[in-house]
Amino acid sequence: MHPGPGPLALVGSGEYLAVMAGVEGALIEGRPPRYVQIPTAAAPEGAERLQYWLDLGAAQAERLGVEQVPVVIRDRDEAGSADLAALIDGAGLVYLSGGNPQFLARTLRGTRVWAAIEAAWRSGAALAGCSAGAIALTDWVPAVRTPARASEPGLGVLPWLRVLPHFDRMRSWAPDLAARAAAGAPPGTTVIGIDEDTAIVDLSGGGRSWQVHGRQQAWVLTAGQDGTGRDGTGRDGTGRDGTGRDDSTGRDDGTGRQHGTGQPFPAGSNIKFDLYK
């Protein structure tokens, strides 16, 4: 196993599908061929939905030529199981798939299974989350379809990020979620949208230097702005920096900061959050 934390991936949608096989294959490459799949976020939808994810996961594991290791956790009692936690030992990739992000975070947080996942990642296994799984890896987990419900703590791997998956479709089913994410973001927090069939990957495992993969884009929605609409460099969130120069391309200014809101980063782009420590 590789020393230090393994790669991280946040995925907008497409877990276990052929469109994401390249990303998942890169995550597990050079690691033990044990692909741990945790469909907990779908547990409130019932056994049939859990089986749906397991079937997709089995097909992806076959594509990749690795062993599928399903770890089915439906409640906190199961998340405390030593037997289920032991299944995570020796993982090359641990994947939290989609469903209800608050249920996922609430079920795993502070449990034996989560401790095993975190230990595997810190020892070199790759850790990925898609949709609900991506949201839960941060510290801000909203009730996506219930705006009146308060956000809850996440699993805390990436406390400096707020993640909005399915970003290209979000306006139709959660039109105010981006505003909610940005409104209460503490200083040093970046809100990032990830389109469907798209992922951001940090092969270093540090969670601050990402590359965009997939068929669409990632979007940086805020970059440590100070509440005045400016981010400390003179830029005002309009795409201009006070000189009349348009800077809406998503490039940074050499400091690692990204400017404005809603800036797209297509596949192959790098996104760095080195200053947000």
mmCIF file of C-alpha atoms in Angstrom:
data_model
loop_
_atom_site.group_PDB
_atom_site.id
_atom_site.type_symbol
_atom_site.label_atom_id
_atom_site.label_comp_id
_atom_site.label_asym_id
_atom_site.label_seq_id
_atom_site.Cartn_x
_atom_site.Cartn_y
_atom_site.Cartn_z
ATOM 1 C CA MET A 1 0.000 0.000 0.000
ATOM 2 C CA HIS A 2 1.172 3.518 -0.754
ATOM 3 C CA PRO A 3 2.366 5.558 2.252
ATOM 4 C CA GLY A 4 0.220 8.519 3.268
ATOM 5 C CA PRO A 5 -3.327 9.305 2.230
ATOM 6 C CA GLY A 6 -4.636 7.895 -1.009
ATOM 7 C CA PRO A 7 -6.276 9.800 -3.870
ATOM 8 C CA LEU A 8 -9.586 11.589 -3.423
ATOM 9 C CA ALA A 9 -12.389 11.922 -5.964
ATOM 10 C CA LEU A 10 -15.601 13.952 -5.880
ATOM 11 C CA VAL A 11 -18.040 12.965 -8.608
ATOM 12 C CA GLY A 12 -21.098 14.818 -9.905
ATOM 13 C CA SER A 13 -22.819 11.637 -11.102
ATOM 14 C CA GLY A 14 -22.040 8.419 -12.955
ATOM 15 C CA GLU A 15 -20.651 6.142 -10.258
ATOM 16 C CA TYR A 16 -20.162 2.548 -11.389
ATOM 17 C CA LEU A 17 -21.033 3.443 -15.009
ATOM 18 C CA ALA A 18 -18.846 3.007 -18.082
ATOM 19 C CA VAL A 19 -18.507 6.779 -18.415
ATOM 20 C CA MET A 20 -16.623 6.875 -15.105
ATOM 21 C CA ALA A 21 -14.643 3.655 -15.556
ATOM 22 C CA GLY A 22 -11.539 5.606 -16.523
ATOM 23 C CA VAL A 23 -11.655 7.665 -13.335
ATOM 24 C CA GLU A 24 -12.344 4.685 -11.093
ATOM 25 C CA GLY A 25 -9.657 2.638 -12.820
ATOM 26 C CA ALA A 26 -7.093 5.411 -12.281
ATOM 27 C CA LEU A 27 -8.013 5.617 -8.600
ATOM 28 C CA ILE A 28 -7.436 1.936 -7.938
ATOM 29 C CA GLU A 29 -4.456 1.527 -10.277
ATOM 30 C CA GLY A 30 -1.391 0.336 -8.387
ATOM 31 C CA ARG A 31 -3.469 -0.427 -5.308
ATOM 32 C CA PRO A 32 -4.958 -3.681 -4.029
ATOM 33 C CA PRO A 33 -7.679 -4.837 -6.469
ATOM 34 C CA ARG A 34 -10.388 -4.644 -3.780
ATOM 35 C CA TYR A 35 -13.151 -2.205 -4.724
ATOM 36 C CA VAL A 36 -15.202 -1.493 -1.570
ATOM 37 C CA GLN A 37 -18.658 -0.181 -2.473
ATOM 38 C CA ILE A 38 -20.843 1.423 0.208
ATOM 39 C CA PRO A 39 -24.416 2.220 -0.964
ATOM 40 C CA THR A 40 -25.597 3.519 2.432
ATOM 41 C CA ALA A 41 -26.981 6.789 1.030
ATOM 42 C CA ALA A 42 -29.627 4.774 -0.851
ATOM 43 C CA ALA A 43 -30.740 2.727 2.162
ATOM 44 C CA PRO A 44 -33.859 4.879 2.864
ATOM 45 C CA GLU A 45 -35.107 3.940 -0.626
ATOM 46 C CA GLY A 46 -35.280 0.250 0.271
ATOM 47 C CA ALA A 47 -33.661 -3.054 -0.560
ATOM 48 C CA GLU A 48 -34.409 -2.895 -4.272
ATOM 49 C CA ARG A 49 -32.519 0.369 -4.652
ATOM 50 C CA LEU A 50 -29.577 -0.920 -2.652
ATOM 51 C CA GLN A 51 -29.422 -3.935 -4.963
ATOM 52 C CA TYR A 52 -29.509 -1.607 -7.971
ATOM 53 C CA TRP A 53 -26.283 0.041 -6.811
ATOM 54 C CA LEU A 54 -24.667 -3.272 -5.986
ATOM 55 C CA ASP A 55 -25.492 -4.608 -9.458
ATOM 56 C CA LEU A 56 -23.977 -1.524 -11.094
ATOM 57 C CA GLY A 57 -20.951 -1.835 -8.859
ATOM 58 C CA ALA A 58 -20.471 -5.480 -9.778
ATOM 59 C CA ALA A 59 -20.490 -4.594 -13.485
ATOM 60 C CA GLN A 60 -17.928 -1.831 -12.931
ATOM 61 C CA ALA A 61 -15.655 -4.091 -10.899
ATOM 62 C CA GLU A 62 -15.791 -6.602 -13.751
ATOM 63 C CA ARG A 63 -14.894 -3.884 -16.282
ATOM 64 C CA LEU A 64 -11.915 -2.913 -14.150
ATOM 65 C CA GLY A 65 -10.836 -6.477 -13.441
ATOM 66 C CA VAL A 66 -10.987 -6.064 -9.664
ATOM 67 C CA GLU A 67 -12.882 -7.672 -6.791
ATOM 68 C CA GLN A 68 -16.183 -6.116 -5.774
ATOM 69 C CA VAL A 69 -16.441 -5.827 -1.981
ATOM 70 C CA PRO A 70 -19.994 -4.704 -1.117
ATOM 71 C CA VAL A 71 -20.372 -3.266 2.389
ATOM 72 C CA VAL A 72 -24.106 -2.776 2.967
ATOM 73 C CA ILE A 73 -24.801 -0.519 5.941
ATOM 74 C CA ARG A 74 -28.428 0.479 6.478
ATOM 75 C CA ASP A 75 -28.278 2.073 9.937
ATOM 76 C CA ARG A 76 -25.923 3.094 12.730
ATOM 77 C CA ASP A 77 -26.096 -0.319 14.356
ATOM 78 C CA GLU A 78 -24.647 -1.865 11.203
ATOM 79 C CA ALA A 79 -22.133 0.990 10.954
ATOM 80 C CA GLY A 80 -20.862 -0.113 14.361
ATOM 81 C CA SER A 81 -20.317 -3.697 13.249
ATOM 82 C CA ALA A 82 -16.765 -4.966 13.593
ATOM 83 C CA ASP A 83 -17.448 -7.568 10.907
ATOM 84 C CA LEU A 84 -18.532 -4.958 8.360
ATOM 85 C CA ALA A 85 -15.630 -2.677 9.282
ATOM 86 C CA ALA A 86 -13.225 -5.572 8.714
ATOM 87 C CA LEU A 87 -14.377 -5.848 5.084
ATOM 88 C CA ILE A 88 -12.710 -2.489 4.408
ATOM 89 C CA ASP A 89 -9.248 -3.759 5.364
ATOM 90 C CA GLY A 90 -6.984 -4.035 2.349
ATOM 91 C CA ALA A 91 -9.168 -1.859 0.115
ATOM 92 C CA GLY A 92 -7.674 -0.240 -2.962
ATOM 93 C CA LEU A 93 -10.682 2.029 -3.476
ATOM 94 C CA VAL A 94 -13.572 2.869 -1.138
ATOM 95 C CA TYR A 95 -16.587 4.449 -2.841
ATOM 96 C CA LEU A 96 -19.607 6.148 -1.235
ATOM 97 C CA SER A 97 -22.388 6.195 -3.820
ATOM 98 C CA GLY A 98 -25.481 8.377 -4.215
ATOM 99 C CA GLY A 99 -28.782 8.886 -2.443
ATOM 100 C CA ASN A 100 -29.544 10.928 0.670
ATOM 101 C CA PRO A 101 -26.454 12.865 1.840
ATOM 102 C CA GLN A 102 -27.727 13.680 5.324
ATOM 103 C CA PHE A 103 -28.671 10.063 5.957
ATOM 104 C CA LEU A 104 -25.247 8.932 4.771
ATOM 105 C CA ALA A 105 -23.304 11.350 6.977
ATOM 106 C CA ARG A 106 -25.552 10.759 9.994
ATOM 107 C CA THR A 107 -25.274 6.980 9.646
ATOM 108 C CA LEU A 108 -21.488 6.772 9.307
ATOM 109 C CA ARG A 109 -20.206 9.693 11.390
ATOM 110 C CA GLY A 110 -18.233 8.548 14.443
ATOM 111 C CA THR A 111 -18.758 4.826 13.815
ATOM 112 C CA ARG A 112 -16.456 1.852 13.568
ATOM 113 C CA VAL A 113 -17.058 1.568 9.825
ATOM 114 C CA TRP A 114 -16.189 5.213 9.236
ATOM 115 C CA ALA A 115 -13.027 4.798 11.325
ATOM 116 C CA ALA A 116 -12.066 1.861 9.101
ATOM 117 C CA ILE A 117 -12.726 3.889 5.939
ATOM 118 C CA GLU A 118 -10.662 6.803 7.185
ATOM 119 C CA ALA A 119 -7.840 4.508 8.296
ATOM 120 C CA ALA A 120 -7.786 2.786 4.890
ATOM 121 C CA TRP A 121 -7.639 6.147 3.100
ATOM 122 C CA ARG A 122 -4.899 7.501 5.363
ATOM 123 C CA SER A 123 -2.931 4.315 4.676
ATOM 124 C CA GLY A 124 -3.104 4.769 0.901
ATOM 125 C CA ALA A 125 -6.492 3.529 -0.338
ATOM 126 C CA ALA A 126 -8.340 5.827 -2.725
ATOM 127 C CA LEU A 127 -11.543 7.396 -1.374
ATOM 128 C CA ALA A 128 -14.353 8.560 -3.663
ATOM 129 C CA GLY A 129 -17.831 9.948 -3.213
ATOM 130 C CA CYS A 130 -20.460 10.522 -5.860
ATOM 131 C CA SER A 131 -23.433 12.866 -5.463
ATOM 132 C CA ALA A 132 -24.534 12.282 -1.842
ATOM 133 C CA GLY A 133 -21.179 10.628 -1.202
ATOM 134 C CA ALA A 134 -19.297 13.694 -2.444
ATOM 135 C CA ILE A 135 -21.363 16.047 -0.280
ATOM 136 C CA ALA A 136 -20.906 13.875 2.810
ATOM 137 C CA LEU A 137 -17.098 14.012 2.603
ATOM 138 C CA THR A 138 -17.223 17.729 3.455
ATOM 139 C CA ASP A 139 -18.439 19.427 6.642
ATOM 140 C CA TRP A 140 -21.615 20.912 5.119
ATOM 141 C CA VAL A 141 -24.422 18.505 4.283
ATOM 142 C CA PRO A 142 -27.655 20.199 3.216
ATOM 143 C CA ALA A 143 -31.088 18.658 2.912
ATOM 144 C CA VAL A 144 -30.926 18.996 -0.853
ATOM 145 C CA ARG A 145 -34.639 18.761 -1.609
ATOM 146 C CA THR A 146 -35.909 20.279 1.648
ATOM 147 C CA PRO A 147 -34.644 23.876 1.848
ATOM 148 C CA ALA A 148 -36.235 24.563 5.229
ATOM 149 C CA ARG A 149 -34.270 21.786 6.921
ATOM 150 C CA ALA A 150 -30.950 22.810 8.467
ATOM 151 C CA SER A 151 -27.662 21.504 7.148
ATOM 152 C CA GLU A 152 -25.832 18.854 9.157
ATOM 153 C CA PRO A 153 -22.149 18.062 9.776
ATOM 154 C CA GLY A 154 -20.437 15.811 7.281
ATOM 155 C CA LEU A 155 -17.627 13.320 7.579
ATOM 156 C CA GLY A 156 -15.016 16.075 7.645
ATOM 157 C CA VAL A 157 -12.450 14.861 5.124
ATOM 158 C CA LEU A 158 -12.684 18.148 3.174
ATOM 159 C CA PRO A 159 -13.898 20.848 5.582
ATOM 160 C CA TRP A 160 -12.731 23.682 3.281
ATOM 161 C CA LEU A 161 -15.089 22.648 0.463
ATOM 162 C CA ARG A 162 -18.830 22.726 -0.108
ATOM 163 C CA VAL A 163 -19.809 20.428 -2.968
ATOM 164 C CA LEU A 164 -22.791 20.715 -5.308
ATOM 165 C CA PRO A 165 -23.085 17.586 -7.528
ATOM 166 C CA HIS A 166 -25.368 17.285 -10.592
ATOM 167 C CA PHE A 167 -24.578 20.966 -11.014
ATOM 168 C CA ASP A 168 -25.731 21.227 -14.645
ATOM 169 C CA ARG A 169 -29.212 20.027 -13.625
ATOM 170 C CA MET A 170 -29.447 21.639 -10.228
ATOM 171 C CA ARG A 171 -31.386 24.714 -11.308
ATOM 172 C CA SER A 172 -34.372 22.560 -12.200
ATOM 173 C CA TRP A 173 -34.635 20.572 -8.953
ATOM 174 C CA ALA A 174 -32.817 22.633 -6.313
ATOM 175 C CA PRO A 175 -32.691 26.165 -7.727
ATOM 176 C CA ASP A 176 -31.606 27.895 -4.522
ATOM 177 C CA LEU A 177 -28.986 25.393 -3.358
ATOM 178 C CA ALA A 178 -25.983 27.272 -4.765
ATOM 179 C CA ALA A 179 -27.093 30.466 -3.023
ATOM 180 C CA ARG A 180 -27.602 28.546 0.235
ATOM 181 C CA ALA A 181 -24.143 27.007 -0.073
ATOM 182 C CA ALA A 182 -22.423 30.353 -0.635
ATOM 183 C CA ALA A 183 -24.452 32.381 1.854
ATOM 184 C CA GLY A 184 -23.173 30.739 4.999
ATOM 185 C CA ALA A 185 -19.760 29.610 3.845
ATOM 186 C CA PRO A 186 -17.095 30.471 6.444
ATOM 187 C CA PRO A 187 -13.910 32.295 5.411
ATOM 188 C CA GLY A 188 -11.539 30.013 3.528
ATOM 189 C CA THR A 189 -14.363 27.814 2.214
ATOM 190 C CA THR A 190 -14.849 27.266 -1.504
ATOM 191 C CA VAL A 191 -18.129 26.180 -3.069
ATOM 192 C CA ILE A 192 -17.629 23.942 -6.076
ATOM 193 C CA GLY A 193 -20.245 22.635 -8.509
ATOM 194 C CA ILE A 194 -19.581 19.391 -10.374
ATOM 195 C CA ASP A 195 -21.615 18.555 -13.474
ATOM 196 C CA GLU A 196 -23.002 15.118 -14.202
ATOM 197 C CA ASP A 197 -20.603 12.473 -15.560
ATOM 198 C CA THR A 198 -17.752 14.638 -14.270
ATOM 199 C CA ALA A 199 -15.288 14.262 -11.418
ATOM 200 C CA ILE A 200 -12.554 16.216 -9.707
ATOM 201 C CA VAL A 201 -9.614 14.083 -8.606
ATOM 202 C CA ASP A 202 -6.714 14.804 -6.263
ATOM 203 C CA LEU A 203 -4.143 12.055 -6.701
ATOM 204 C CA SER A 204 -2.055 13.464 -3.842
ATOM 205 C CA GLY A 205 -4.832 12.913 -1.294
ATOM 206 C CA GLY A 206 -4.323 16.397 0.152
ATOM 207 C CA GLY A 207 -7.645 17.718 -1.101
ATOM 208 C CA ARG A 208 -6.249 21.034 -2.376
ATOM 209 C CA SER A 209 -4.998 20.290 -5.887
ATOM 210 C CA TRP A 210 -7.615 18.816 -8.204
ATOM 211 C CA GLN A 211 -7.946 17.932 -11.856
ATOM 212 C CA VAL A 212 -11.263 17.816 -13.716
ATOM 213 C CA HIS A 213 -12.179 14.579 -15.530
ATOM 214 C CA GLY A 214 -15.234 13.532 -17.515
ATOM 215 C CA ARG A 215 -17.507 14.890 -20.211
ATOM 216 C CA GLN A 216 -18.542 18.215 -18.625
ATOM 217 C CA GLN A 217 -17.167 20.817 -16.203
ATOM 218 C CA ALA A 218 -16.578 21.786 -12.605
ATOM 219 C CA TRP A 219 -17.488 25.284 -11.428
ATOM 220 C CA VAL A 220 -15.882 27.383 -8.709
ATOM 221 C CA LEU A 221 -18.721 29.426 -7.227
ATOM 222 C CA THR A 222 -16.844 31.283 -4.536
ATOM 223 C CA ALA A 223 -13.183 31.739 -3.707
ATOM 224 C CA GLY A 224 -12.840 33.068 -0.199
ATOM 225 C CA GLN A 225 -14.715 36.285 -0.910
ATOM 226 C CA ASP A 226 -14.927 38.648 2.046
ATOM 227 C CA GLY A 227 -18.621 39.518 1.938
ATOM 228 C CA THR A 228 -18.071 42.702 -0.066
ATOM 229 C CA GLY A 229 -17.999 40.817 -3.339
ATOM 230 C CA ARG A 230 -14.212 41.142 -3.477
ATOM 231 C CA ASP A 231 -11.718 38.395 -2.814
ATOM 232 C CA GLY A 232 -8.761 40.390 -1.593
ATOM 233 C CA THR A 233 -7.150 40.842 -5.020
ATOM 234 C CA GLY A 234 -9.323 43.704 -6.215
ATOM 235 C CA ARG A 235 -11.654 41.531 -8.224
ATOM 236 C CA ASP A 236 -15.310 42.122 -7.599
ATOM 237 C CA GLY A 237 -17.162 38.970 -8.660
ATOM 238 C CA THR A 238 -18.214 40.446 -12.017
ATOM 239 C CA GLY A 239 -15.408 38.861 -13.987
ATOM 240 C CA ARG A 240 -13.504 42.175 -14.032
ATOM 241 C CA ASP A 241 -10.755 43.403 -11.782
ATOM 242 C CA GLY A 242 -11.311 47.165 -11.793
ATOM 243 C CA THR A 243 -9.086 47.721 -14.809
ATOM 244 C CA GLY A 244 -11.769 46.806 -17.306
ATOM 245 C CA ARG A 245 -10.029 43.530 -18.071
ATOM 246 C CA ASP A 246 -12.341 40.563 -18.407
ATOM 247 C CA ASP A 247 -11.121 37.655 -16.274
ATOM 248 C CA SER A 248 -14.007 35.215 -16.527
ATOM 249 C CA THR A 249 -11.959 32.394 -17.972
ATOM 250 C CA GLY A 250 -11.404 30.557 -14.713
ATOM 251 C CA ARG A 251 -7.681 31.275 -14.714
ATOM 252 C CA ASP A 252 -5.972 32.244 -11.531
ATOM 253 C CA ASP A 253 -3.633 35.194 -10.958
ATOM 254 C CA GLY A 254 -0.598 33.167 -9.976
ATOM 255 C CA THR A 255 -1.635 32.963 -6.335
ATOM 256 C CA GLY A 256 -3.886 29.912 -6.648
ATOM 257 C CA ARG A 257 -7.062 31.974 -6.122
ATOM 258 C CA GLN A 258 -9.954 31.625 -8.543
ATOM 259 C CA HIS A 259 -12.084 34.700 -9.067
ATOM 260 C CA GLY A 260 -15.717 35.548 -9.514
ATOM 261 C CA THR A 261 -18.654 33.177 -9.336
ATOM 262 C CA GLY A 262 -19.727 30.355 -11.593
ATOM 263 C CA GLN A 263 -16.430 29.968 -13.425
ATOM 264 C CA PRO A 264 -16.130 26.807 -15.506
ATOM 265 C CA PHE A 265 -13.202 24.398 -15.451
ATOM 266 C CA PRO A 266 -13.414 21.861 -18.310
ATOM 267 C CA ALA A 267 -11.860 18.404 -18.351
ATOM 268 C CA GLY A 268 -8.107 18.598 -17.974
ATOM 269 C CA SER A 269 -8.216 21.828 -15.956
ATOM 270 C CA ASN A 270 -6.473 22.108 -12.602
ATOM 271 C CA ILE A 271 -8.137 23.706 -9.567
ATOM 272 C CA LYS A 272 -5.958 24.597 -6.575
ATOM 273 C CA PHE A 273 -6.999 25.668 -3.109
ATOM 274 C CA ASP A 274 -3.498 26.084 -1.697
ATOM 275 C CA LEU A 275 -4.273 29.403 -0.003
ATOM 276 C CA TYR A 276 -7.301 28.163 1.904
ATOM 277 C CA LYS A 277 -5.533 26.678 4.910
#
